[in-house]
């Protein structure tokens, strides 16, 4: 069986997923759609796809098995629910939605459907993070005590990223990856406190949404996690350190990768594990879930995607109110 996938939205993140599909077996991209005709045409040309006239047409197409939602954050919930009800499998780029009410609607729709719903938390598939998860589960670090992370997101390419009603700012858009990751590693969040603001980017200042923030999470397990997230102090990738009663572990995907190469014309360079393995891994996993090759336990459940949103919404509310917040 080959899974036929349609891409909804053809911006930067759609191209990341399309590149990943060059290496996915058992599934292929066949179709794309975007309200921006020029963007859709360029995307279709680059990846050899046909263009469909909107999501409704895609959902009516019996040759399409699944949709990959790479659309703006504010429409994720409605598009996910619409696609599930049409009988399509769904891969939805994070976040699940921008409100918990919408997230709950998605969770309910997923429970009522026999289709696969997977959200874009590629860090669960990026080495060595699954190994860190296993080491923690096996007790190699002892009882987890604390963790700290720095998350360097790319500066937004569209104004909607800054808008609280559309993208939500750096906390909702970028830190949501770590909202899922730290709860996957250390358990549910009990309290959240945030400090930060719009320090650099005019879009963030105009929309009064943050471009830099530090979020401190106290987990129900007692672990305390500190996360710095930025759109301006770096360009992609992250670090995370975990400390326990018997030792610690550190992952640094800013300075250290699996391999480095040297070219006289360009100097030292290295592959990016997130781009080369994380996105590819989550898309292969999505395809394998549809065809029944894996059980789906490594991917975030809709409820866990909702919990990641709850954490970052609490972090944003903490920043807005200047107080500790319970998710």
Tab-separated table of C-alpha atoms in Angstrom:
chain	number	residue	atom	x	y	z
A	1	UNK	CA	0.000	0.000	0.000
A	2	UNK	CA	1.212	3.498	-0.851
A	3	UNK	CA	-0.362	6.303	1.167
A	4	UNK	CA	-1.286	9.325	-0.963
A	5	UNK	CA	-0.870	12.569	0.962
A	6	UNK	CA	-2.104	16.089	0.162
A	7	UNK	CA	-0.358	19.164	1.583
A	8	UNK	CA	-2.528	22.011	2.832
A	9	UNK	CA	-0.465	25.198	2.962
A	10	UNK	CA	2.764	25.602	0.996
A	11	UNK	CA	4.897	27.902	3.152
A	12	UNK	CA	8.318	27.278	4.693
A	13	UNK	CA	7.339	24.409	6.989
A	14	UNK	CA	5.515	22.648	4.140
A	15	UNK	CA	8.786	22.600	2.220
A	16	UNK	CA	10.543	21.048	5.211
A	17	UNK	CA	7.992	18.232	5.241
A	18	UNK	CA	8.120	17.883	1.463
A	19	UNK	CA	11.888	17.415	1.627
A	20	UNK	CA	11.358	14.772	4.308
A	21	UNK	CA	8.988	12.899	2.003
A	22	UNK	CA	11.799	12.421	-0.489
A	23	UNK	CA	13.065	9.803	1.989
A	24	UNK	CA	9.772	8.289	3.214
A	25	UNK	CA	8.801	4.817	2.053
A	26	UNK	CA	5.191	3.698	1.759
A	27	UNK	CA	3.803	7.226	1.286
A	28	UNK	CA	4.058	10.037	-1.232
A	29	UNK	CA	2.883	13.596	-1.714
A	30	UNK	CA	0.473	13.899	-4.639
A	31	UNK	CA	-1.420	17.165	-4.212
A	32	UNK	CA	-1.151	20.613	-2.680
A	33	UNK	CA	-3.325	23.646	-2.063
A	34	UNK	CA	-2.771	27.172	-0.816
A	35	UNK	CA	-4.843	30.387	-0.970
A	36	UNK	CA	-1.724	32.006	-2.401
A	37	UNK	CA	-1.841	30.769	-5.998
A	38	UNK	CA	1.755	31.694	-6.760
A	39	UNK	CA	3.007	29.818	-3.686
A	40	UNK	CA	0.969	26.746	-4.600
A	41	UNK	CA	2.240	26.804	-8.182
A	42	UNK	CA	5.870	27.108	-7.098
A	43	UNK	CA	5.466	24.311	-4.556
A	44	UNK	CA	3.735	22.023	-7.047
A	45	UNK	CA	6.456	22.628	-9.623
A	46	UNK	CA	9.287	21.973	-7.170
A	47	UNK	CA	7.824	18.701	-5.860
A	48	UNK	CA	5.963	17.391	-8.911
A	49	UNK	CA	2.473	17.729	-7.447
A	50	UNK	CA	-0.921	18.659	-8.796
A	51	UNK	CA	-2.798	21.642	-7.393
A	52	UNK	CA	-6.231	21.288	-5.830
A	53	UNK	CA	-8.737	24.090	-5.390
A	54	UNK	CA	-8.909	24.121	-1.599
A	55	UNK	CA	-9.285	21.726	1.313
A	56	UNK	CA	-12.897	20.887	0.459
A	57	UNK	CA	-11.863	19.526	-2.934
A	58	UNK	CA	-9.057	17.511	-1.352
A	59	UNK	CA	-11.419	15.930	1.160
A	60	UNK	CA	-13.758	14.919	-1.669
A	61	UNK	CA	-10.931	13.220	-3.569
A	62	UNK	CA	-11.048	9.455	-3.018
A	63	UNK	CA	-7.491	9.042	-4.298
A	64	UNK	CA	-6.136	10.973	-1.295
A	65	UNK	CA	-5.656	8.983	1.903
A	66	UNK	CA	-4.207	11.623	4.217
A	67	UNK	CA	-3.678	15.353	4.599
A	68	UNK	CA	-0.622	17.169	5.907
A	69	UNK	CA	-1.783	20.430	7.489
A	70	UNK	CA	0.953	23.054	7.168
A	71	UNK	CA	-1.488	25.931	7.458
A	72	UNK	CA	-1.533	28.860	9.946
A	73	UNK	CA	-1.985	27.873	13.589
A	74	UNK	CA	-5.411	29.446	13.989
A	75	UNK	CA	-7.071	27.091	11.483
A	76	UNK	CA	-5.487	23.829	12.666
A	77	UNK	CA	-8.416	22.712	14.806
A	78	UNK	CA	-11.162	23.269	12.251
A	79	UNK	CA	-9.155	21.729	9.414
A	80	UNK	CA	-8.209	18.696	11.522
A	81	UNK	CA	-11.793	18.021	12.537
A	82	UNK	CA	-13.050	18.525	8.985
A	83	UNK	CA	-10.476	16.109	7.595
A	84	UNK	CA	-11.118	13.431	10.226
A	85	UNK	CA	-14.842	13.591	9.584
A	86	UNK	CA	-14.168	13.216	5.862
A	87	UNK	CA	-12.339	9.959	6.595
A	88	UNK	CA	-8.800	11.196	5.985
A	89	UNK	CA	-5.771	10.471	8.122
A	90	UNK	CA	-4.273	13.720	9.424
A	91	UNK	CA	-0.787	14.956	10.135
A	92	UNK	CA	-1.125	18.419	11.672
A	93	UNK	CA	1.804	20.717	12.225
A	94	UNK	CA	1.974	22.001	15.812
A	95	UNK	CA	0.217	23.454	17.732
A	96	UNK	CA	-3.022	21.482	17.927
A	97	UNK	CA	-4.873	24.838	18.126
A	98	UNK	CA	-4.571	28.222	19.831
A	99	UNK	CA	-7.189	27.629	22.552
A	100	UNK	CA	-7.930	24.768	24.915
A	101	UNK	CA	-11.575	24.798	23.859
A	102	UNK	CA	-10.550	24.112	20.264
A	103	UNK	CA	-7.995	21.535	21.414
A	104	UNK	CA	-10.725	19.708	23.319
A	105	UNK	CA	-12.833	19.644	20.145
A	106	UNK	CA	-9.914	18.006	18.314
A	107	UNK	CA	-9.398	15.437	21.074
A	108	UNK	CA	-13.100	14.559	20.919
A	109	UNK	CA	-13.095	14.311	17.127
A	110	UNK	CA	-10.053	12.039	17.212
A	111	UNK	CA	-11.723	9.779	19.770
A	112	UNK	CA	-14.775	9.500	17.512
A	113	UNK	CA	-12.695	8.643	14.426
A	114	UNK	CA	-10.837	5.513	13.348
A	115	UNK	CA	-8.353	7.618	11.357
A	116	UNK	CA	-4.772	8.348	12.443
A	117	UNK	CA	-4.151	11.842	13.867
A	118	UNK	CA	-0.534	12.798	14.482
A	119	UNK	CA	0.836	16.191	15.478
A	120	UNK	CA	4.176	17.623	14.428
A	121	UNK	CA	6.359	17.088	17.479
A	122	UNK	CA	9.476	16.018	15.594
A	123	UNK	CA	11.713	16.145	18.683
A	124	UNK	CA	10.307	12.775	19.745
A	125	UNK	CA	11.971	11.381	16.607
A	126	UNK	CA	15.217	13.381	16.688
A	127	UNK	CA	18.296	11.550	17.972
A	128	UNK	CA	19.475	11.468	20.690
A	129	UNK	CA	16.253	12.574	22.423
A	130	UNK	CA	14.553	9.148	22.267
A	131	UNK	CA	17.740	7.823	23.884
A	132	UNK	CA	17.509	10.439	26.635
A	133	UNK	CA	13.896	9.419	27.216
A	134	UNK	CA	14.975	5.775	27.547
A	135	UNK	CA	17.826	6.589	29.927
A	136	UNK	CA	15.455	8.496	32.174
A	137	UNK	CA	12.909	5.663	32.046
A	138	UNK	CA	15.621	3.091	32.850
A	139	UNK	CA	16.774	5.103	35.880
A	140	UNK	CA	20.323	5.629	34.596
A	141	UNK	CA	20.302	9.221	35.871
A	142	UNK	CA	18.549	8.281	39.092
A	143	UNK	CA	15.572	10.334	40.177
A	144	UNK	CA	15.207	13.339	37.842
A	145	UNK	CA	15.674	16.646	39.650
A	146	UNK	CA	16.056	19.494	37.180
A	147	UNK	CA	16.453	20.385	33.513
A	148	UNK	CA	17.296	23.454	31.503
A	149	UNK	CA	16.933	24.184	27.814
A	150	UNK	CA	17.545	26.903	25.241
A	151	UNK	CA	15.381	26.866	22.130
A	152	UNK	CA	16.505	28.933	19.132
A	153	UNK	CA	13.692	29.420	16.639
A	154	UNK	CA	13.892	31.002	13.208
A	155	UNK	CA	12.713	34.596	12.840
A	156	UNK	CA	9.139	34.554	11.450
A	157	UNK	CA	8.555	34.933	7.719
A	158	UNK	CA	4.954	36.129	8.054
A	159	UNK	CA	3.195	38.674	10.248
A	160	UNK	CA	0.644	36.151	11.509
A	161	UNK	CA	3.306	34.464	13.656
A	162	UNK	CA	3.312	37.518	15.942
A	163	UNK	CA	-0.451	37.938	16.150
A	164	UNK	CA	-1.855	36.366	19.359
A	165	UNK	CA	-5.024	35.444	17.472
A	166	UNK	CA	-3.166	33.739	14.597
A	167	UNK	CA	0.282	32.516	15.661
A	168	UNK	CA	0.662	33.516	19.271
A	169	UNK	CA	4.267	34.709	19.464
A	170	UNK	CA	7.426	32.779	20.233
A	171	UNK	CA	5.984	30.930	23.238
A	172	UNK	CA	2.952	29.449	21.501
A	173	UNK	CA	4.591	28.927	18.126
A	174	UNK	CA	8.091	27.735	19.015
A	175	UNK	CA	8.175	26.666	22.669
A	176	UNK	CA	5.230	24.323	22.117
A	177	UNK	CA	7.780	21.776	20.832
A	178	UNK	CA	9.434	21.793	24.240
A	179	UNK	CA	6.057	22.000	25.954
A	180	UNK	CA	5.544	18.496	24.607
A	181	UNK	CA	9.139	17.343	25.046
A	182	UNK	CA	9.612	18.221	28.728
A	183	UNK	CA	6.284	16.673	29.691
A	184	UNK	CA	7.219	13.546	27.700
A	185	UNK	CA	10.499	13.404	29.629
A	186	UNK	CA	9.530	14.605	33.106
A	187	UNK	CA	5.758	14.378	33.478
A	188	UNK	CA	2.826	16.813	33.493
A	189	UNK	CA	3.291	20.453	34.424
A	190	UNK	CA	1.967	21.608	37.809
A	191	UNK	CA	2.899	25.303	37.690
A	192	UNK	CA	4.413	27.689	35.144
A	193	UNK	CA	6.117	31.071	35.513
A	194	UNK	CA	7.339	33.230	32.624
A	195	UNK	CA	9.402	36.376	32.181
A	196	UNK	CA	10.158	37.982	28.812
A	197	UNK	CA	8.777	40.303	26.178
A	198	UNK	CA	9.189	41.913	22.769
A	199	UNK	CA	12.850	42.952	22.857
A	200	UNK	CA	13.916	43.099	19.215
A	201	UNK	CA	11.419	42.343	16.454
A	202	UNK	CA	9.057	45.057	15.238
A	203	UNK	CA	6.323	42.497	14.559
A	204	UNK	CA	6.428	41.337	18.181
A	205	UNK	CA	6.371	44.921	19.455
A	206	UNK	CA	3.478	45.822	17.177
A	207	UNK	CA	1.380	42.845	18.282
A	208	UNK	CA	2.593	42.983	21.903
A	209	UNK	CA	3.679	39.368	21.786
A	210	UNK	CA	7.055	38.042	22.972
A	211	UNK	CA	10.126	37.375	20.842
A	212	UNK	CA	12.187	36.180	23.854
A	213	UNK	CA	11.069	34.517	27.081
A	214	UNK	CA	12.225	32.297	29.930
A	215	UNK	CA	9.687	29.763	31.163
A	216	UNK	CA	10.076	27.864	34.438
A	217	UNK	CA	7.960	24.732	34.842
A	218	UNK	CA	7.500	22.763	38.045
A	219	UNK	CA	6.342	19.281	37.068
A	220	UNK	CA	4.003	17.118	39.112
A	221	UNK	CA	6.977	14.789	39.609
A	222	UNK	CA	8.891	17.589	41.375
A	223	UNK	CA	11.314	18.183	38.484
A	224	UNK	CA	11.964	21.873	37.758
A	225	UNK	CA	12.592	22.817	34.127
A	226	UNK	CA	13.873	26.190	32.908
A	227	UNK	CA	13.477	26.956	29.189
A	228	UNK	CA	14.766	30.009	27.318
A	229	UNK	CA	13.091	30.513	23.935
A	230	UNK	CA	14.124	33.107	21.359
A	231	UNK	CA	13.520	34.270	17.814
A	232	UNK	CA	16.525	36.611	17.849
A	233	UNK	CA	19.510	35.224	19.756
A	234	UNK	CA	20.263	32.317	17.427
A	235	UNK	CA	19.114	30.615	14.271
A	236	UNK	CA	17.665	27.157	14.787
A	237	UNK	CA	18.224	24.198	17.095
A	238	UNK	CA	18.471	23.846	20.836
A	239	UNK	CA	20.232	22.575	23.913
A	240	UNK	CA	18.767	20.595	26.802
A	241	UNK	CA	20.391	19.304	29.978
A	242	UNK	CA	18.819	16.863	32.442
A	243	UNK	CA	20.075	16.264	35.978
A	244	UNK	CA	19.207	13.426	38.333
A	245	UNK	CA	20.292	11.935	41.655
A	246	UNK	CA	22.851	9.671	39.918
A	247	UNK	CA	24.083	11.865	37.088
A	248	UNK	CA	23.229	14.111	34.182
A	249	UNK	CA	22.911	14.174	30.405
A	250	UNK	CA	23.266	16.977	27.872
A	251	UNK	CA	22.113	17.373	24.273
A	252	UNK	CA	23.546	20.249	22.224
A	253	UNK	CA	22.227	20.544	18.676
A	254	UNK	CA	23.609	24.058	18.299
A	255	UNK	CA	27.296	23.135	18.360
A	256	UNK	CA	27.446	19.347	18.159
A	257	UNK	CA	25.958	17.134	15.462
A	258	UNK	CA	26.529	13.568	14.370
A	259	UNK	CA	29.003	14.511	11.652
A	260	UNK	CA	30.940	17.526	10.424
A	261	UNK	CA	32.340	18.105	6.958
A	262	UNK	CA	34.899	20.572	5.662
A	263	UNK	CA	34.822	22.189	2.224
A	264	UNK	CA	37.477	24.654	1.143
A	265	UNK	CA	34.874	26.983	-0.317
A	266	UNK	CA	32.567	27.018	2.690
A	267	UNK	CA	34.552	25.877	5.725
A	268	UNK	CA	33.124	23.617	8.393
A	269	UNK	CA	29.488	22.553	8.140
A	270	UNK	CA	27.312	19.887	9.715
A	271	UNK	CA	23.972	18.230	8.996
A	272	UNK	CA	21.025	19.183	11.146
A	273	UNK	CA	19.592	16.220	13.041
A	274	UNK	CA	16.215	17.906	13.470
A	275	UNK	CA	15.786	18.643	9.774
A	276	UNK	CA	17.479	15.494	8.460
A	277	UNK	CA	16.071	12.993	10.969
A	278	UNK	CA	13.321	14.501	13.103
A	279	UNK	CA	10.963	15.609	10.333
A	280	UNK	CA	11.801	12.575	8.216
A	281	UNK	CA	11.295	10.294	11.201
A	282	UNK	CA	7.895	11.672	12.146
A	283	UNK	CA	6.619	11.459	8.565
A	284	UNK	CA	7.866	7.881	8.179
A	285	UNK	CA	6.199	7.054	11.477
A	286	UNK	CA	2.942	8.636	10.271
A	287	UNK	CA	3.035	6.535	7.107
A	288	UNK	CA	3.873	3.406	9.078
A	289	UNK	CA	0.978	3.995	11.468
A	290	UNK	CA	-1.457	4.237	8.562
A	291	UNK	CA	-0.144	1.017	7.020
A	292	UNK	CA	-0.061	-0.751	10.397
A	293	UNK	CA	3.715	-1.177	10.700
A	294	UNK	CA	4.022	0.564	14.099
A	295	UNK	CA	1.743	0.891	17.111
A	296	UNK	CA	1.863	4.670	17.389
A	297	UNK	CA	3.145	4.908	20.970
A	298	UNK	CA	6.134	7.136	20.161
A	299	UNK	CA	3.951	9.895	18.723
A	300	UNK	CA	2.108	12.364	20.918
A	301	UNK	CA	-1.539	11.474	21.476
A	302	UNK	CA	-4.127	14.178	20.781
A	303	UNK	CA	-4.433	14.576	24.557
A	304	UNK	CA	-0.667	15.066	24.891
A	305	UNK	CA	-0.768	17.632	22.073
A	306	UNK	CA	-3.497	19.376	24.062
A	307	UNK	CA	-1.307	19.249	27.194
A	308	UNK	CA	1.602	20.837	25.318
A	309	UNK	CA	-0.719	23.662	24.293
A	310	UNK	CA	-1.949	23.993	27.880
A	311	UNK	CA	1.613	24.455	29.075
A	312	UNK	CA	2.490	27.208	26.608
A	313	UNK	CA	-0.857	28.959	27.095
A	314	UNK	CA	-0.129	28.966	30.811
A	315	UNK	CA	3.348	30.308	30.076
A	316	UNK	CA	1.900	33.146	27.992
A	317	UNK	CA	-0.702	33.940	30.653
A	318	UNK	CA	2.026	33.979	33.298
A	319	UNK	CA	3.934	36.519	31.216
A	320	UNK	CA	0.810	38.638	30.693
A	321	UNK	CA	-0.219	38.560	34.356
A	322	UNK	CA	3.209	38.440	35.997
A	323	UNK	CA	2.254	35.527	38.220
A	324	UNK	CA	2.593	31.771	38.617
A	325	UNK	CA	-0.058	29.890	36.636
A	326	UNK	CA	-1.423	26.364	36.805
A	327	UNK	CA	-1.980	24.828	33.334
